[in-house]
Coordinates of C-alpha atoms and ligand atoms in Angstrom, one line a residue:
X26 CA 96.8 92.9 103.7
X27 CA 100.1 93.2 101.7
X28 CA 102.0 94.4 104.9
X29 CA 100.8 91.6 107.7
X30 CA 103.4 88.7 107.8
X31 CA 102.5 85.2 108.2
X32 CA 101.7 84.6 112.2
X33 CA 103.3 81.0 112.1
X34 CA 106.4 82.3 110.8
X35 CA 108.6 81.8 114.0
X36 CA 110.0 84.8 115.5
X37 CA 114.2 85.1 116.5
X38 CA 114.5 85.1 119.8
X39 CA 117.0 87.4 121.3
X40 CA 119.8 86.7 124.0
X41 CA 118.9 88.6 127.3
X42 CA 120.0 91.8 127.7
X43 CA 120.9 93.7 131.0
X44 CA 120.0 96.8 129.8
X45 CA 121.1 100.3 131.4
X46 CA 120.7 103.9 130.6
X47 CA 121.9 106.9 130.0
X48 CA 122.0 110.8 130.5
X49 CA 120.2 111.1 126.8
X50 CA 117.1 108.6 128.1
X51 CA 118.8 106.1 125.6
X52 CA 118.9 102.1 126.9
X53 CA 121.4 100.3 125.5
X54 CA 122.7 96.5 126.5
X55 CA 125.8 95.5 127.3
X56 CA 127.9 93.2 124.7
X57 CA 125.3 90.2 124.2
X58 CA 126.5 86.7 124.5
X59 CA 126.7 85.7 121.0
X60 CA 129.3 88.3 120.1
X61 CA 131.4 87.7 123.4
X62 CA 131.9 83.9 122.0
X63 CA 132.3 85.2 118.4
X64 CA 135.5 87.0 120.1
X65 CA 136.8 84.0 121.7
X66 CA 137.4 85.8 124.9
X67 CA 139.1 83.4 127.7
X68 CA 135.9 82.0 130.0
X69 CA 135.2 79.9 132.3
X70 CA 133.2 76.4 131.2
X71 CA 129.9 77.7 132.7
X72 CA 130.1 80.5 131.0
X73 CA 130.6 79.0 127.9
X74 CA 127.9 76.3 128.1
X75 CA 125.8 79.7 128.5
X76 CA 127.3 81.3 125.7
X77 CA 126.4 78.7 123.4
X78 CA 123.0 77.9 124.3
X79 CA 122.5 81.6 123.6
X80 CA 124.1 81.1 120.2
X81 CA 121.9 78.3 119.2
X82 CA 118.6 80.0 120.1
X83 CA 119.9 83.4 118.6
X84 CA 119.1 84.6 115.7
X85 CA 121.1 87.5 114.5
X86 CA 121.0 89.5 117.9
X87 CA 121.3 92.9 118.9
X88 CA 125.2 93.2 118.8
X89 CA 125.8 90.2 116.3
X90 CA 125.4 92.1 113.0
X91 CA 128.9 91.6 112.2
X92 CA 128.9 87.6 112.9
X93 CA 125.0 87.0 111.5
X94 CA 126.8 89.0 108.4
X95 CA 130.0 86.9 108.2
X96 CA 127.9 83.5 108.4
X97 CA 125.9 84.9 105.7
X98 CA 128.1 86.2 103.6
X99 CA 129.9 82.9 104.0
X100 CA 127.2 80.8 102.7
X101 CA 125.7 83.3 100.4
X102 CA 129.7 82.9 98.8
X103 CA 129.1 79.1 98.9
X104 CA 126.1 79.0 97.3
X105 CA 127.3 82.2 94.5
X106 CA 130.0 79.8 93.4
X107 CA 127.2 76.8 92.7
X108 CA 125.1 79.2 91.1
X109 CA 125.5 81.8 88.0
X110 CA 123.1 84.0 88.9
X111 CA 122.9 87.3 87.5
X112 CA 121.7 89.2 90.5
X113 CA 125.2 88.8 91.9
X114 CA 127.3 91.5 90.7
X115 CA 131.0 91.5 90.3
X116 CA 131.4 93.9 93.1
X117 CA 128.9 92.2 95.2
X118 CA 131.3 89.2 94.5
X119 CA 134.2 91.1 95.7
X120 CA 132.5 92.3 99.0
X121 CA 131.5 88.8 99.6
X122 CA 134.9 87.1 99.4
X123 CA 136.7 90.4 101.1
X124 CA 134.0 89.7 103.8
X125 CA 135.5 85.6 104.0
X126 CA 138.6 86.7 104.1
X127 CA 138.3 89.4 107.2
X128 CA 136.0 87.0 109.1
X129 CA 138.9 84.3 108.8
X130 CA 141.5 87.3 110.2
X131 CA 139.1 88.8 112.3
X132 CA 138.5 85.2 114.1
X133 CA 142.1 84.9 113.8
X134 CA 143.0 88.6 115.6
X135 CA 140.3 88.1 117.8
X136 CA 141.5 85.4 119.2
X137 CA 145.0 87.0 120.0
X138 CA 144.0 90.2 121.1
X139 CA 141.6 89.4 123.3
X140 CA 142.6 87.2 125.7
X141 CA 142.8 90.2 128.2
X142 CA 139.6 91.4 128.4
X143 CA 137.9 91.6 131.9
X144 CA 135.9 88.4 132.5
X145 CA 132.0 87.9 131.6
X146 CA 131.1 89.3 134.8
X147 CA 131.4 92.6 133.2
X148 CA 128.7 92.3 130.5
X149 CA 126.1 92.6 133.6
X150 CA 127.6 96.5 134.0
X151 CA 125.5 99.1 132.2
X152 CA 126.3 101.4 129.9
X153 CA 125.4 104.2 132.3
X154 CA 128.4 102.4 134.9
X155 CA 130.6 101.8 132.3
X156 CA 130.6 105.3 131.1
X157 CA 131.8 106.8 134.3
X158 CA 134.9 104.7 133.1
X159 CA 135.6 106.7 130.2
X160 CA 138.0 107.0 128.4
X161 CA 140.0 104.7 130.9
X162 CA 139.2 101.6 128.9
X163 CA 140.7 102.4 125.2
X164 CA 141.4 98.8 124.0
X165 CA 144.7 98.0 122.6
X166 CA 143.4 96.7 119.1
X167 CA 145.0 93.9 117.8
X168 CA 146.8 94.5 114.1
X169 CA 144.9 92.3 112.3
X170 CA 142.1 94.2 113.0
X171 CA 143.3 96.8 111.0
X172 CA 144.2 93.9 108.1
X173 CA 141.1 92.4 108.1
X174 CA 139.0 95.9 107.8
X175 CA 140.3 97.0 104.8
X176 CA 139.1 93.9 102.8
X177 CA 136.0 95.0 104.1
X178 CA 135.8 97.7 101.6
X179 CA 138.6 98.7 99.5
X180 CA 137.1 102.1 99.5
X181 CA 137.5 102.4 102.7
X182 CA 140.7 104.3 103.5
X183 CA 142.2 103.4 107.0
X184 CA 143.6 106.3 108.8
X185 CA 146.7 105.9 111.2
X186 CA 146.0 108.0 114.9
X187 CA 148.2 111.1 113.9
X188 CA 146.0 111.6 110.6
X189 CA 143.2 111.9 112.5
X190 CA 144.9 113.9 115.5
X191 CA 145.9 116.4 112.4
X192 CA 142.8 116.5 111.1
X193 CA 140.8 117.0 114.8
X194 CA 143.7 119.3 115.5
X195 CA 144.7 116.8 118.2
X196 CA 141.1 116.1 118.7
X197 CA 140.4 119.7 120.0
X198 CA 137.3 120.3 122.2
X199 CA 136.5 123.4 119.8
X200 CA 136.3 121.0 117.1
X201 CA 133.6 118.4 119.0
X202 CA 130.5 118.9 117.0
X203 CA 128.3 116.2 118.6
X204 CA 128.3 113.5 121.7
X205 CA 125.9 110.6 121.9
X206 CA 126.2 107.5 124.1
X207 CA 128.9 106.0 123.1
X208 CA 130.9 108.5 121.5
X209 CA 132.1 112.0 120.7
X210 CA 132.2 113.0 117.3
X211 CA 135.0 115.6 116.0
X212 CA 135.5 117.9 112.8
X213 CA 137.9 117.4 110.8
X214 CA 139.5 118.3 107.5
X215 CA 141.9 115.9 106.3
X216 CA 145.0 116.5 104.3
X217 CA 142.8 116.5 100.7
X218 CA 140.9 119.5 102.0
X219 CA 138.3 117.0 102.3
X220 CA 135.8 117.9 105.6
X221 CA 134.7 114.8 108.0
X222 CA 133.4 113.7 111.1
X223 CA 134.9 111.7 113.3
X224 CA 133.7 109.5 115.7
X225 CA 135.6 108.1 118.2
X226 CA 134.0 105.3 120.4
X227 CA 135.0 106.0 124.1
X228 CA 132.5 105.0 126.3
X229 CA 132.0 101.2 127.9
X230 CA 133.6 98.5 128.2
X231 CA 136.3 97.3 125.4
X232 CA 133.9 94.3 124.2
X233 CA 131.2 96.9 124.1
X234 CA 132.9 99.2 122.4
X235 CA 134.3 96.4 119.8
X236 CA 130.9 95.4 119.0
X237 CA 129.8 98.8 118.6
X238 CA 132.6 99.7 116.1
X239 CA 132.0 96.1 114.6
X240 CA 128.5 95.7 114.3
X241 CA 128.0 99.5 112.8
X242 CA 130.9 99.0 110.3
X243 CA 128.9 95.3 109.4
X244 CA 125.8 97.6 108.4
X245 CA 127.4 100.5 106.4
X246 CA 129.2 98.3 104.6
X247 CA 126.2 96.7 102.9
X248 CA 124.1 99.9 102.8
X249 CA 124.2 102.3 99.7
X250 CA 121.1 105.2 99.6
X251 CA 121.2 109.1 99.1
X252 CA 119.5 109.0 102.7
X253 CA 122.1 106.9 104.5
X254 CA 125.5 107.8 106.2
X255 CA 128.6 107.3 104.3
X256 CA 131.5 106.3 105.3
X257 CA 135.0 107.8 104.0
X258 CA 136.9 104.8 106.5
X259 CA 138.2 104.3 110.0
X260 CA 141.1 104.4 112.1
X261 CA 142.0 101.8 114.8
X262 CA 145.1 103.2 116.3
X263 CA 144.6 104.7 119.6
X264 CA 140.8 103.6 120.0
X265 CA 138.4 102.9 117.5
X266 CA 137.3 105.9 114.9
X267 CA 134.8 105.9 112.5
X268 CA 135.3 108.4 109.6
X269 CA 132.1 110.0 107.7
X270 CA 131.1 112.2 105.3
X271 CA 130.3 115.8 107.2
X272 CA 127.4 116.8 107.5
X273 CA 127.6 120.3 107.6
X274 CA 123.6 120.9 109.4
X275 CA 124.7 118.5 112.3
X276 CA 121.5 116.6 113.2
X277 CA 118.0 117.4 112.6
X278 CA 117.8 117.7 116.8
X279 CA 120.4 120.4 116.4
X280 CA 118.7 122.5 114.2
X281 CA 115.0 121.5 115.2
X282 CA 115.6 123.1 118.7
X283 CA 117.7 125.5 118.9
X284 CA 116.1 128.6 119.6
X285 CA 117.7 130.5 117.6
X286 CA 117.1 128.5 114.4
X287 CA 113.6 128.2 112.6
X288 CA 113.4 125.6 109.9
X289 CA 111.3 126.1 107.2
X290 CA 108.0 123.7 106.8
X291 CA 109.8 122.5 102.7
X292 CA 113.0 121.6 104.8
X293 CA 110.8 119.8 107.1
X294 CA 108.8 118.0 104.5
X295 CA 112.1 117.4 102.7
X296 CA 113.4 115.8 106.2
X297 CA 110.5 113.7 106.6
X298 CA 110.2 112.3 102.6
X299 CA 113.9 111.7 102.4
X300 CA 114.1 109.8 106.1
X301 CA 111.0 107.6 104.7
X302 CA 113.0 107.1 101.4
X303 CA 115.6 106.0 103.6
X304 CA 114.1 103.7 106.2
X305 CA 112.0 101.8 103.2
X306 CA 115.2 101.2 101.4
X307 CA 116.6 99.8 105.0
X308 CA 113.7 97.6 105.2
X309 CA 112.7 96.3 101.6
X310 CA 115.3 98.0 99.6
X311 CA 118.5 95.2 99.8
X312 CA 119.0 91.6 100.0
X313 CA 118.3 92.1 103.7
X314 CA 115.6 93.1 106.0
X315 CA 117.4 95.7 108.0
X316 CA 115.9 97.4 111.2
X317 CA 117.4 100.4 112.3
X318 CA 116.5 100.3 116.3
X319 CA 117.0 103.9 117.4
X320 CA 115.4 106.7 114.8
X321 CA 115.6 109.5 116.0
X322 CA 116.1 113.3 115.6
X323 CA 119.6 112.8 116.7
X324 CA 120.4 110.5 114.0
X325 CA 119.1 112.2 111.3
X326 CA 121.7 114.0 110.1
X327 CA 121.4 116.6 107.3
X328 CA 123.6 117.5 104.1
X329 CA 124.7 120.9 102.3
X330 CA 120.9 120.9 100.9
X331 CA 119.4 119.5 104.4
X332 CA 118.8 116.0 102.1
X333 CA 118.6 113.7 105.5
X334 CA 120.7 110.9 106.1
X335 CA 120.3 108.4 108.6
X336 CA 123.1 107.7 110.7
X337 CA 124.3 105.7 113.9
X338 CA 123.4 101.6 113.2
X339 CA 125.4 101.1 116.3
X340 CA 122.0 99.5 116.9
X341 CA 120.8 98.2 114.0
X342 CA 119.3 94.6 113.0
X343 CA 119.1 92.2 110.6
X344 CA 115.7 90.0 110.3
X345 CA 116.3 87.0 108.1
X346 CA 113.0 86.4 106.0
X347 CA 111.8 83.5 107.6
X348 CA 111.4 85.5 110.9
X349 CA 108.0 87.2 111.7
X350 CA 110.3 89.6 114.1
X351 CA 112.5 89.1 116.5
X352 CA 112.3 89.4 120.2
X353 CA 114.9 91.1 122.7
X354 CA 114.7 90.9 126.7
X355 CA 116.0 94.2 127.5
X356 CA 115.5 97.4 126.6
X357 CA 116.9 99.4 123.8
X358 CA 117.1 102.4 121.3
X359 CA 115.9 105.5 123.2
X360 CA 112.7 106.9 125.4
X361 CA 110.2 108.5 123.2
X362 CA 110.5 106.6 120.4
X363 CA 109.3 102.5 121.5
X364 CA 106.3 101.7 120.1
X365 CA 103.7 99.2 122.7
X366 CA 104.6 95.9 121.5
X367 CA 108.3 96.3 121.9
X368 CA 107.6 97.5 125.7
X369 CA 105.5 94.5 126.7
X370 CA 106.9 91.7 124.8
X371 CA 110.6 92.8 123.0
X372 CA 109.3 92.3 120.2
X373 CA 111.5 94.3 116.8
X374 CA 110.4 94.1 113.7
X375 CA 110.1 96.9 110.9
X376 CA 107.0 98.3 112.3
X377 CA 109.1 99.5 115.1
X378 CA 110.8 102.0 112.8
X379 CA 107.3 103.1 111.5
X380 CA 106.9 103.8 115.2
X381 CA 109.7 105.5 115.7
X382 CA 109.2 107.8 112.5
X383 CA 105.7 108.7 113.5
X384 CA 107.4 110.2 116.5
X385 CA 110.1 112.1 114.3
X386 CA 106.9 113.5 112.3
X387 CA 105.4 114.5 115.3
X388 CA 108.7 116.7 116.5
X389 CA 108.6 117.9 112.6
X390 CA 105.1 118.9 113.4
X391 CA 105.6 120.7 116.7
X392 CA 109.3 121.3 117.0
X393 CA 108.9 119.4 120.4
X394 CA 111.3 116.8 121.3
X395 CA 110.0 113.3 122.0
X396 CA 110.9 113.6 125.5
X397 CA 111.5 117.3 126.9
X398 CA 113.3 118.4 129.9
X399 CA 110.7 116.8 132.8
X400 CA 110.4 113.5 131.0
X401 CA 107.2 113.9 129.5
X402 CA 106.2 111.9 126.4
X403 CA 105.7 114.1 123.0
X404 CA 103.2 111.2 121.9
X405 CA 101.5 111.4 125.2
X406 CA 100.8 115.0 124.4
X407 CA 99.9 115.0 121.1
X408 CA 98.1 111.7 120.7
X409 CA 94.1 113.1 121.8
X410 CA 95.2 116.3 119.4
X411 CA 95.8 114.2 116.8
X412 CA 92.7 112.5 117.4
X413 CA 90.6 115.4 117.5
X414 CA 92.2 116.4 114.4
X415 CA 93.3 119.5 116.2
X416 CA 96.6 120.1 114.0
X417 CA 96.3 124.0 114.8
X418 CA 97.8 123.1 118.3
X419 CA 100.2 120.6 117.2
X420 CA 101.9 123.1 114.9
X421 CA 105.4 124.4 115.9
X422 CA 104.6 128.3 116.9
X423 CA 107.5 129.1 115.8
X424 CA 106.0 128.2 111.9
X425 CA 103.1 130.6 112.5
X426 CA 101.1 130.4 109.2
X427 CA 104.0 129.6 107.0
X428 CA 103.2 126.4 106.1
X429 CA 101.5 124.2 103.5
X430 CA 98.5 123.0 105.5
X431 CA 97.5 120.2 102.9
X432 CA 101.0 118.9 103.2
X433 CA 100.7 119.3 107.0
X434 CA 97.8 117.3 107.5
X435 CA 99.0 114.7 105.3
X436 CA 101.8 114.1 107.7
X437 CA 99.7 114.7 110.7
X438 CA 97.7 111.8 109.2
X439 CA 100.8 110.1 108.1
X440 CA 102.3 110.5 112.0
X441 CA 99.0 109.1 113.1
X442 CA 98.7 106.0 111.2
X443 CA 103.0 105.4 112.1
X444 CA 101.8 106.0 115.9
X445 CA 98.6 103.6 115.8
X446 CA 99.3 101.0 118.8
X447 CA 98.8 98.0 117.1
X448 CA 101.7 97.6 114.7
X449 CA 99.9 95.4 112.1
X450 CA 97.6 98.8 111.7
X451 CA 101.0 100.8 111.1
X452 CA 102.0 101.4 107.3
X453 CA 105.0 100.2 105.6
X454 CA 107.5 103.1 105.3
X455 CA 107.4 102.6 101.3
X456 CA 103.7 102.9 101.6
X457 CA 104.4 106.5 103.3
X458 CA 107.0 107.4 100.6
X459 CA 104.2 107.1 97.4
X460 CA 101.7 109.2 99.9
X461 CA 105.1 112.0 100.8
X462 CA 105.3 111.9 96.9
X463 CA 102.0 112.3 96.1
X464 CA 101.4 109.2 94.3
X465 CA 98.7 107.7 96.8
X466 CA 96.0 109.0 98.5
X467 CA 96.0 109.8 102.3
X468 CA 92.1 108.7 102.8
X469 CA 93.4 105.3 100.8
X470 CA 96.0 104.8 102.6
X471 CA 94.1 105.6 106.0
X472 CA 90.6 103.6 105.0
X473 CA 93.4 100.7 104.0
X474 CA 94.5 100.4 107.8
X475 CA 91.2 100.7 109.1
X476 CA 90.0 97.8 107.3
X477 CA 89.5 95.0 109.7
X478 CA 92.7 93.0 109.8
X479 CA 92.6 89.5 108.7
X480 CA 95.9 88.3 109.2
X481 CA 97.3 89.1 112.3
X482 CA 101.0 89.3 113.2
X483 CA 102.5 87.6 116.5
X484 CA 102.3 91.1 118.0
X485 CA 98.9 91.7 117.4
X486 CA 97.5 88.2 119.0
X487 CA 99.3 89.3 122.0
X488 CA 98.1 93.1 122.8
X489 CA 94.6 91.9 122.0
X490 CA 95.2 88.6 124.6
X491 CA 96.4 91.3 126.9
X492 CA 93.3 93.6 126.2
X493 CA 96.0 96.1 125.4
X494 CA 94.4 99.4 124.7
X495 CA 95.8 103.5 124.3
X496 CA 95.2 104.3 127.8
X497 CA 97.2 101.3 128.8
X498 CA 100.1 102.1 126.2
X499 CA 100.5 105.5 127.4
X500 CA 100.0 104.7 131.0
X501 CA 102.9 101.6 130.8
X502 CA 105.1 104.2 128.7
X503 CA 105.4 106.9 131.6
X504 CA 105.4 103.9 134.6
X505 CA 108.8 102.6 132.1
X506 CA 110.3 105.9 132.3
X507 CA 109.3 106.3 135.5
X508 CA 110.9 103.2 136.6
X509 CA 114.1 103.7 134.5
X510 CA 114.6 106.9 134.7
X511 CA 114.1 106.5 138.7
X512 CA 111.8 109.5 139.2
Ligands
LIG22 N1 128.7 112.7 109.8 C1 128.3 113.6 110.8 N2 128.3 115.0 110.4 C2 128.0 115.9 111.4 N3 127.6 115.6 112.6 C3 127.7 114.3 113.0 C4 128.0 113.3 112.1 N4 127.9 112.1 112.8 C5 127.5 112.4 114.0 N5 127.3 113.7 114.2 C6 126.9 114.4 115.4 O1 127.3 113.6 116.5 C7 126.2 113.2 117.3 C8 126.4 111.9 117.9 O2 126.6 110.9 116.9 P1 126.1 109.4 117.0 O3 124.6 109.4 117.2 O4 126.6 108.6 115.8 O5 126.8 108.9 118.3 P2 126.4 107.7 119.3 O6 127.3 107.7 120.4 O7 126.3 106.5 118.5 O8 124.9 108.2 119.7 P3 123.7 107.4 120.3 O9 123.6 107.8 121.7 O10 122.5 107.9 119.5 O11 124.0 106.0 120.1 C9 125.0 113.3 116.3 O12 123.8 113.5 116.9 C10 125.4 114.5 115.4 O13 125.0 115.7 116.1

């Protein structure tokens, strides 16, 4: 099987996480302790010792894209200038060496501005108590900051506070077009005309919201697809801003459930190819493995000709090859969309993605969110429909017969095989691209994922230890929200 990774390959184990929750059923962790040393923040001894073990055992966590990518980028520099490879591009070059040079300011800066943050103590808050705190807690950011992000990517262009207060019109409530966890994201139109969203981070604590800022800038900056966010730059005056391309549909939740908005089955197909396109090229389509964490409707957002993008890698990962997956000890990325293995064990790998898109196809399906108002599971629901291959009641009413049914029950089948509980029996999001396209068969694709598996992955030796079966999956996904979400 082309998909199943080697079993022996050892996984990356994660730091633990205290994770906490929020109004939008999303778990997050607080600031993990590789990235808290990476800022050389003043702590005690104890702490420290702590902080290192976690280093050591780390792989790249949760929170450490931005280090994992510096170290990398470090040796992948060292090893460019031994090598004359052609694969290395001039501007890859470029990137590289910029990336050197900020990690050597950014170590630098850190060190300085720093020193006043809260103690360690803090990291155990959650992002639920933290964000009763908003807006109290803007970090004064440290100039080099600002020196060392625009060697990120010259590109970039960094924006002082009264640009953006011009453009947001003072960062006018009229103008907030979206609010997730950590942030509120503004309108703007900058001084070229030119239309963008801003998002300011404003919710937890400053290492939190460093890390945040941080690690997503350490993804976009190494990501280039038609179905990714793009980034226009950032402004660290005044908090910390992140400035993107607008996308003038909002986010595919916006538009999938309003009730006064129907989209039409081809802009739903469109969504669900494009988002595919997208998540394979995250996966197998750069020099890293990169796993996104926390699809979702809400971070899908869509362009001028509703082309997706996927957005928000606040939570995104990197896997280095030699890792089967890696495994977290807290919870997060958001209610609805966790597939089985990540519940029992922590365990992230790409399959977790294909979860997660199996559950976006399902709310393409049925125009049902993953979670609705009383908590209830979308997957929970649908799961026995899909089963009985009863796609007549999975289909959104609101579609009535306006719809290609072929194409339906290709991503019925598609949404199926994503949600399957064993993730060694889920399909690779490529795999789901040539089927979208039309350029492999659904039955083939099916009948290949029914086959008996030969090679197992790590996650599959342990839900069959544990006897771990549908009924269980869906009964330990409403006792977790159940739990967390304290009903
Ligand atoms: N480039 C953009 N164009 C238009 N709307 C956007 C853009 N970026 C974000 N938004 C809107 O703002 C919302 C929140 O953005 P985002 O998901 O990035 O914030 P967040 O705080 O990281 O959320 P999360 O809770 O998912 O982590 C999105 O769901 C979307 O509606």
């Amino acid at each position: 099987m082309e998909d199943v990774r080697e079993p022996s390959a050892s996984p990356c184990v994660g730091s633990g996480n205290i994770g906490g929750e929020n109004a939008e059923g999303k778990v997050h962790p607080v600031a993990d302790g590789e990235h808290l040393s990476s800022l050389s923040v003043s702590i005690s001894a104890e702490d420290s010792a702590t902080l290192n073990m976690e280093e050591r055992k780390e792989g790249p966590s949760p929170r450490g894209v931005l280090e994992g990518c510096l170290r990398s980028v470090e040796s992948e520099t060292a090893s460019s200038k031994a090598s004359t490879s052609d694969s290395e591009t001039p501007s890859n070059t470029r990137s590289a060496s910029n990336w050197h040079r900020f990690s050597q300011l950014f170590k630098k800066g850190s060190a300085m501005g720093l020193q006043t943050l809260p103690s360690l103590g803090i990291r155990k808050l959650s992002r639920s108590k933290s964000r009763r705190a908003r807006g109290s807690m803007i970090p004064a950011l440290y100039p080099s900051l600002d020196a060392g992000l625009c060697l990120m990517k010259p590109s970039w262009k960094a924006f002082s506070l009264s640009e953006l207060e011009t453009a947001t019109d003072n960062f006018s409530h009229k103008n907030l077009i979206g609010e997730g966890g950590y942030a509120e994201v503004y309108k703007g139109q900058l001084q070229d005309g030119q239309f963008v969203a801003i998002k300011r981070i404003i919710r937890g604590t400053p290492e939190e919201m460093t890390v945040d800022f941080l690690s997503e800038l350490g993804i976009i900056v190494h990501i280039d697809h038609p179905n990714t966010a793009k980034l226009v730059g950032y402004g660290v005056e005044g908090g910390m801003h992140l400035v993107l391309y607008l996308s003038p549909h909002g986010s595919l939740a916006s538009l999938l459930y309003s009730p006064e908005k129907k989209l039409e089955w081809e802009i739903r197909y469109k969504i669900a190819l494009g988002t595919a396109e997208g998540l394979g090229y995250l996966h197998e389509g750069g020099q890293r493995r990169i796993i996104h964490r926390d699809i979702k409707a809400s971070n899908i957002l869509l362009k001028e000709d509703f082309e997706p993008q996927i957005s928000d890698f606040g939570l995104a990962k990197w896997l280095p090859e030699q890792c089967t997956h890696h495994i977290v000890s807290g919870f997060e990325g958001t209610f609805g969309y966790l597939p089985p293995e990540y519940f029992l064990h922590g365990i992230v790998d790409e399959k977790t993605d294909v979860y997660a898109y199996g559950v976006l196809l399902l709310e393409l399906i049925t125009g049902r969110p993953a979670l609705d108002s009383s908590q209830k599971s979308l997957v929970m629901w649908a799961k026995p429909l899909l089963i009985n291959n009863s796609i007549d009641e999975l289909v959104d009413p609101r579609l009535a017969d306006a719809y290609d049914s072929e194409q339906m029950n290709i991503v019925a089948t598609v949404s199926s095989l994503c949600l399957h509980q064993s993730s060694v029996q889920r399909p690779r999001m490529n795999q789901v691209v040539q089927v979208l396209k039309g350029r492999e068969d659904i039955s083939t694709l099916g009948k290949r994922y029914q086959k008996p598996i030969l090679q197992r992955t790590y996650s599959e030796e342990l839900l069959d230890a544990e006897e771990y079966n549908s009924t269980k999956h869906l009964n330990d996904l409403s006792r977790h929200m159940e739990i967390l979400l304290e009903i």
